[in-house]
mmCIF file of C-alpha atoms in Angstrom:
data_model
loop_
_atom_site.group_PDB
_atom_site.id
_atom_site.type_symbol
_atom_site.label_atom_id
_atom_site.label_comp_id
_atom_site.label_asym_id
_atom_site.label_seq_id
_atom_site.Cartn_x
_atom_site.Cartn_y
_atom_site.Cartn_z
ATOM 1 C CA UNK V 1 14.244 2.114 12.301
ATOM 2 C CA UNK V 2 12.288 -1.075 12.477
ATOM 3 C CA UNK V 3 11.080 -2.203 9.228
ATOM 4 C CA UNK V 4 7.389 -2.797 8.453
ATOM 5 C CA UNK V 5 5.726 -4.209 5.432
ATOM 6 C CA UNK V 6 4.078 -2.349 3.123
ATOM 7 C CA UNK V 7 0.773 -3.184 1.260
ATOM 8 C CA UNK V 8 0.585 -1.698 -2.078
ATOM 9 C CA UNK V 9 -2.417 -0.921 -4.090
ATOM 10 C CA UNK V 10 -1.652 -1.013 -7.310
ATOM 11 C CA UNK V 11 -4.080 0.065 -10.506
ATOM 12 C CA UNK V 12 -2.980 1.126 -13.296
ATOM 13 C CA UNK V 13 -0.946 4.409 -12.387
ATOM 14 C CA UNK V 14 2.976 3.980 -13.396
ATOM 15 C CA UNK V 15 4.556 7.323 -12.918
ATOM 16 C CA UNK V 16 2.189 7.320 -9.267
ATOM 17 C CA UNK V 17 3.312 4.149 -8.886
ATOM 18 C CA UNK V 18 7.002 4.761 -9.553
ATOM 19 C CA UNK V 19 7.359 8.102 -7.478
ATOM 20 C CA UNK V 20 5.245 5.649 -4.585
ATOM 21 C CA UNK V 21 8.124 3.733 -4.667
ATOM 22 C CA UNK V 22 10.840 6.293 -4.698
ATOM 23 C CA UNK V 23 9.567 7.835 -1.680
ATOM 24 C CA UNK V 24 9.282 4.743 0.038
ATOM 25 C CA UNK V 25 13.287 4.362 0.223
ATOM 26 C CA UNK V 26 12.813 6.549 3.628
ATOM 27 C CA UNK V 27 11.656 3.958 4.973
ATOM 28 C CA UNK V 28 13.357 0.621 3.991
ATOM 29 C CA UNK V 29 10.334 -1.846 3.872
ATOM 30 C CA UNK V 30 11.081 -5.163 5.124
ATOM 31 C CA UNK V 31 9.028 -6.733 2.210
ATOM 32 C CA UNK V 32 6.416 -4.911 -0.178
ATOM 33 C CA UNK V 33 3.280 -6.436 -1.228
ATOM 34 C CA UNK V 34 2.067 -5.584 -4.266
ATOM 35 C CA UNK V 35 -1.533 -6.592 -5.079
ATOM 36 C CA UNK V 36 -3.229 -5.820 -8.417
ATOM 37 C CA UNK V 37 -6.161 -6.263 -10.476
ATOM 38 C CA UNK V 38 -7.072 -6.003 -14.267
ATOM 39 C CA UNK V 39 -8.966 -3.547 -16.198
ATOM 40 C CA UNK V 40 -12.386 -4.400 -17.555
ATOM 41 C CA UNK V 41 -11.885 -6.246 -20.866
ATOM 42 C CA UNK V 42 -13.597 -3.172 -23.022
ATOM 43 C CA UNK V 43 -11.038 -1.194 -21.967
ATOM 44 C CA UNK V 44 -8.148 -2.373 -23.966
ATOM 45 C CA UNK V 45 -5.826 0.875 -22.983
ATOM 46 C CA UNK V 46 -6.423 0.359 -18.795
ATOM 47 C CA UNK V 47 -5.260 -3.461 -19.695
ATOM 48 C CA UNK V 48 -2.148 -1.885 -21.379
ATOM 49 C CA UNK V 49 -1.648 0.283 -18.010
ATOM 50 C CA UNK V 50 -1.978 -3.058 -16.231
ATOM 51 C CA UNK V 51 0.608 -4.512 -17.838
ATOM 52 C CA UNK V 52 3.235 -1.701 -17.372
ATOM 53 C CA UNK V 53 2.386 -1.893 -14.002
ATOM 54 C CA UNK V 54 2.688 -5.292 -14.104
ATOM 55 C CA UNK V 55 6.370 -5.179 -15.290
ATOM 56 C CA UNK V 56 7.074 -2.042 -12.763
ATOM 57 C CA UNK V 57 6.617 -4.153 -10.108
ATOM 58 C CA UNK V 58 8.691 -6.961 -11.378
ATOM 59 C CA UNK V 59 11.529 -4.812 -12.085
ATOM 60 C CA UNK V 60 11.154 -4.054 -7.957
ATOM 61 C CA UNK V 61 14.550 -4.666 -6.338
ATOM 62 C CA UNK V 62 13.388 -5.281 -2.712
ATOM 63 C CA UNK V 63 11.542 -8.402 -1.338
ATOM 64 C CA UNK V 64 7.858 -8.768 -2.728
ATOM 65 C CA UNK V 65 5.032 -10.490 -3.372
ATOM 66 C CA UNK V 66 2.525 -10.211 -5.800
ATOM 67 C CA UNK V 67 -1.461 -10.720 -6.095
ATOM 68 C CA UNK V 68 -3.043 -10.560 -9.198
ATOM 69 C CA UNK V 69 -5.855 -10.976 -9.448
ATOM 70 C CA UNK V 70 -6.762 -11.547 -13.545
ATOM 71 C CA UNK V 71 -10.652 -10.054 -13.212
ATOM 72 C CA UNK V 72 -11.296 -6.237 -12.926
ATOM 73 C CA UNK V 73 -12.299 -6.132 -9.092
ATOM 74 C CA UNK V 74 -13.069 -2.396 -8.479
ATOM 75 C CA UNK V 75 -11.845 -0.631 -5.837
ATOM 76 C CA UNK V 76 -13.355 -1.767 -2.956
ATOM 77 C CA UNK V 77 -13.189 -6.146 -3.389
ATOM 78 C CA UNK V 78 -9.443 -4.911 -4.698
ATOM 79 C CA UNK V 79 -8.843 -3.448 -1.146
ATOM 80 C CA UNK V 80 -10.424 -6.308 0.622
ATOM 81 C CA UNK V 81 -9.155 -9.026 -0.945
ATOM 82 C CA UNK V 82 -5.374 -7.357 -0.073
ATOM 83 C CA UNK V 83 -6.535 -6.767 3.709
ATOM 84 C CA UNK V 84 -7.357 -10.241 3.845
ATOM 85 C CA UNK V 85 -4.136 -11.678 1.857
ATOM 86 C CA UNK V 86 -1.497 -9.808 3.791
ATOM 87 C CA UNK V 87 -3.155 -9.568 7.108
ATOM 88 C CA UNK V 88 -3.117 -13.694 6.774
ATOM 89 C CA UNK V 89 0.996 -12.781 7.119
ATOM 90 C CA UNK V 90 1.454 -10.100 9.017
ATOM 91 C CA UNK V 91 0.302 -8.612 11.982
ATOM 92 C CA UNK V 92 1.406 -4.880 11.600
ATOM 93 C CA UNK V 93 1.741 -2.789 7.879
ATOM 94 C CA UNK V 94 1.291 0.454 6.450
ATOM 95 C CA UNK V 95 -0.957 0.196 3.851
ATOM 96 C CA UNK V 96 -0.467 2.345 1.030
ATOM 97 C CA UNK V 97 -2.192 3.736 -2.708
ATOM 98 C CA UNK V 98 -0.431 3.861 -5.470
ATOM 99 C CA UNK V 99 -0.062 7.186 -5.859
ATOM 100 C CA UNK V 100 0.208 7.676 -1.919
ATOM 101 C CA UNK V 101 4.194 9.779 -1.884
ATOM 102 C CA UNK V 102 5.573 10.447 1.224
ATOM 103 C CA UNK V 103 6.849 13.827 1.697
ATOM 104 C CA UNK V 104 10.720 14.279 2.424
ATOM 105 C CA UNK V 105 12.488 12.949 6.037
ATOM 106 C CA UNK V 106 9.259 11.330 6.854
ATOM 107 C CA UNK V 107 10.956 7.991 8.147
ATOM 108 C CA UNK V 108 11.397 9.425 12.173
ATOM 109 C CA UNK V 109 7.541 10.578 11.960
ATOM 110 C CA UNK V 110 6.843 7.179 10.555
ATOM 111 C CA UNK V 111 8.988 5.180 12.926
ATOM 112 C CA UNK V 112 7.479 6.584 16.121
ATOM 113 C CA UNK V 113 3.482 5.455 14.770
ATOM 114 C CA UNK V 114 4.209 2.209 14.037
ATOM 115 C CA UNK V 115 6.334 1.839 17.429
ATOM 116 C CA UNK V 116 2.448 3.333 19.037
ATOM 117 C CA UNK V 117 0.871 0.868 16.274
ATOM 118 C CA UNK V 118 2.119 -2.227 17.569
ATOM 119 C CA UNK V 119 1.826 -1.066 21.125
ATOM 120 C CA UNK V 120 -1.912 0.237 20.968
ATOM 121 C CA UNK V 121 -2.655 -3.438 19.332
ATOM 122 C CA UNK V 122 -3.094 -1.962 15.651
ATOM 123 C CA UNK V 123 -5.322 0.818 16.367
ATOM 124 C CA UNK V 124 -3.900 4.275 15.155
ATOM 125 C CA UNK V 125 -5.381 7.407 13.578
ATOM 126 C CA UNK V 126 -2.473 9.074 11.518
ATOM 127 C CA UNK V 127 -2.795 12.345 10.136
ATOM 128 C CA UNK V 128 -3.364 14.525 13.792
ATOM 129 C CA UNK V 129 -1.405 17.042 15.228
ATOM 130 C CA UNK V 130 1.951 18.743 14.277
ATOM 131 C CA UNK V 131 2.725 15.156 12.521
ATOM 132 C CA UNK V 132 -0.221 15.770 9.500
ATOM 133 C CA UNK V 133 1.839 16.483 6.835
ATOM 134 C CA UNK V 134 3.713 13.005 6.456
ATOM 135 C CA UNK V 135 1.085 11.281 4.156
ATOM 136 C CA UNK V 136 -0.011 13.070 1.259
ATOM 137 C CA UNK V 137 -3.740 11.148 1.260
ATOM 138 C CA UNK V 138 -5.954 9.489 4.024
ATOM 139 C CA UNK V 139 -4.478 6.548 5.129
ATOM 140 C CA UNK V 140 -6.269 3.275 5.755
ATOM 141 C CA UNK V 141 -5.329 1.361 8.751
ATOM 142 C CA UNK V 142 -6.536 -2.225 9.799
ATOM 143 C CA UNK V 143 -8.107 -2.729 12.780
ATOM 144 C CA UNK V 144 -7.377 -5.420 15.223
ATOM 145 C CA UNK V 145 -10.745 -7.752 13.795
ATOM 146 C CA UNK V 146 -9.511 -7.060 10.665
ATOM 147 C CA UNK V 147 -12.093 -4.383 9.516
ATOM 148 C CA UNK V 148 -11.391 -1.722 7.452
ATOM 149 C CA UNK V 149 -11.334 1.655 8.935
ATOM 150 C CA UNK V 150 -10.690 5.029 6.564
ATOM 151 C CA UNK V 151 -9.458 7.695 8.590
#
């Protein structure tokens, strides 16, 4: 299977991130981009959790790039920041939130979707038909004009 880059939008969920990273082993990404932002300054527990996520990301063994935003961005700003960052380096890539887990043995279906994505110029709707069980949450895609589309 061809290897593709993956962008992971991480925040403060260590358990979920660990599960997501374990499930990603199925598709053996060429590189994982980790985008993480801080919790608000009045959320001491959240900041502690973000620090734990940063340690987990630092221990990731595969090829990776990390962008850490010190300020709390919120979901929308974080997503746009991450998409702008990775799309400046990659044309085709998966976008993963830190709590998305692949169903077991999904690698062939993922390979098929990614081949279609490349062929169809970056536009693809996941979760249709018999392959709808590949992901356990809504998937995110970037169209050819780099506008965010939620499917």
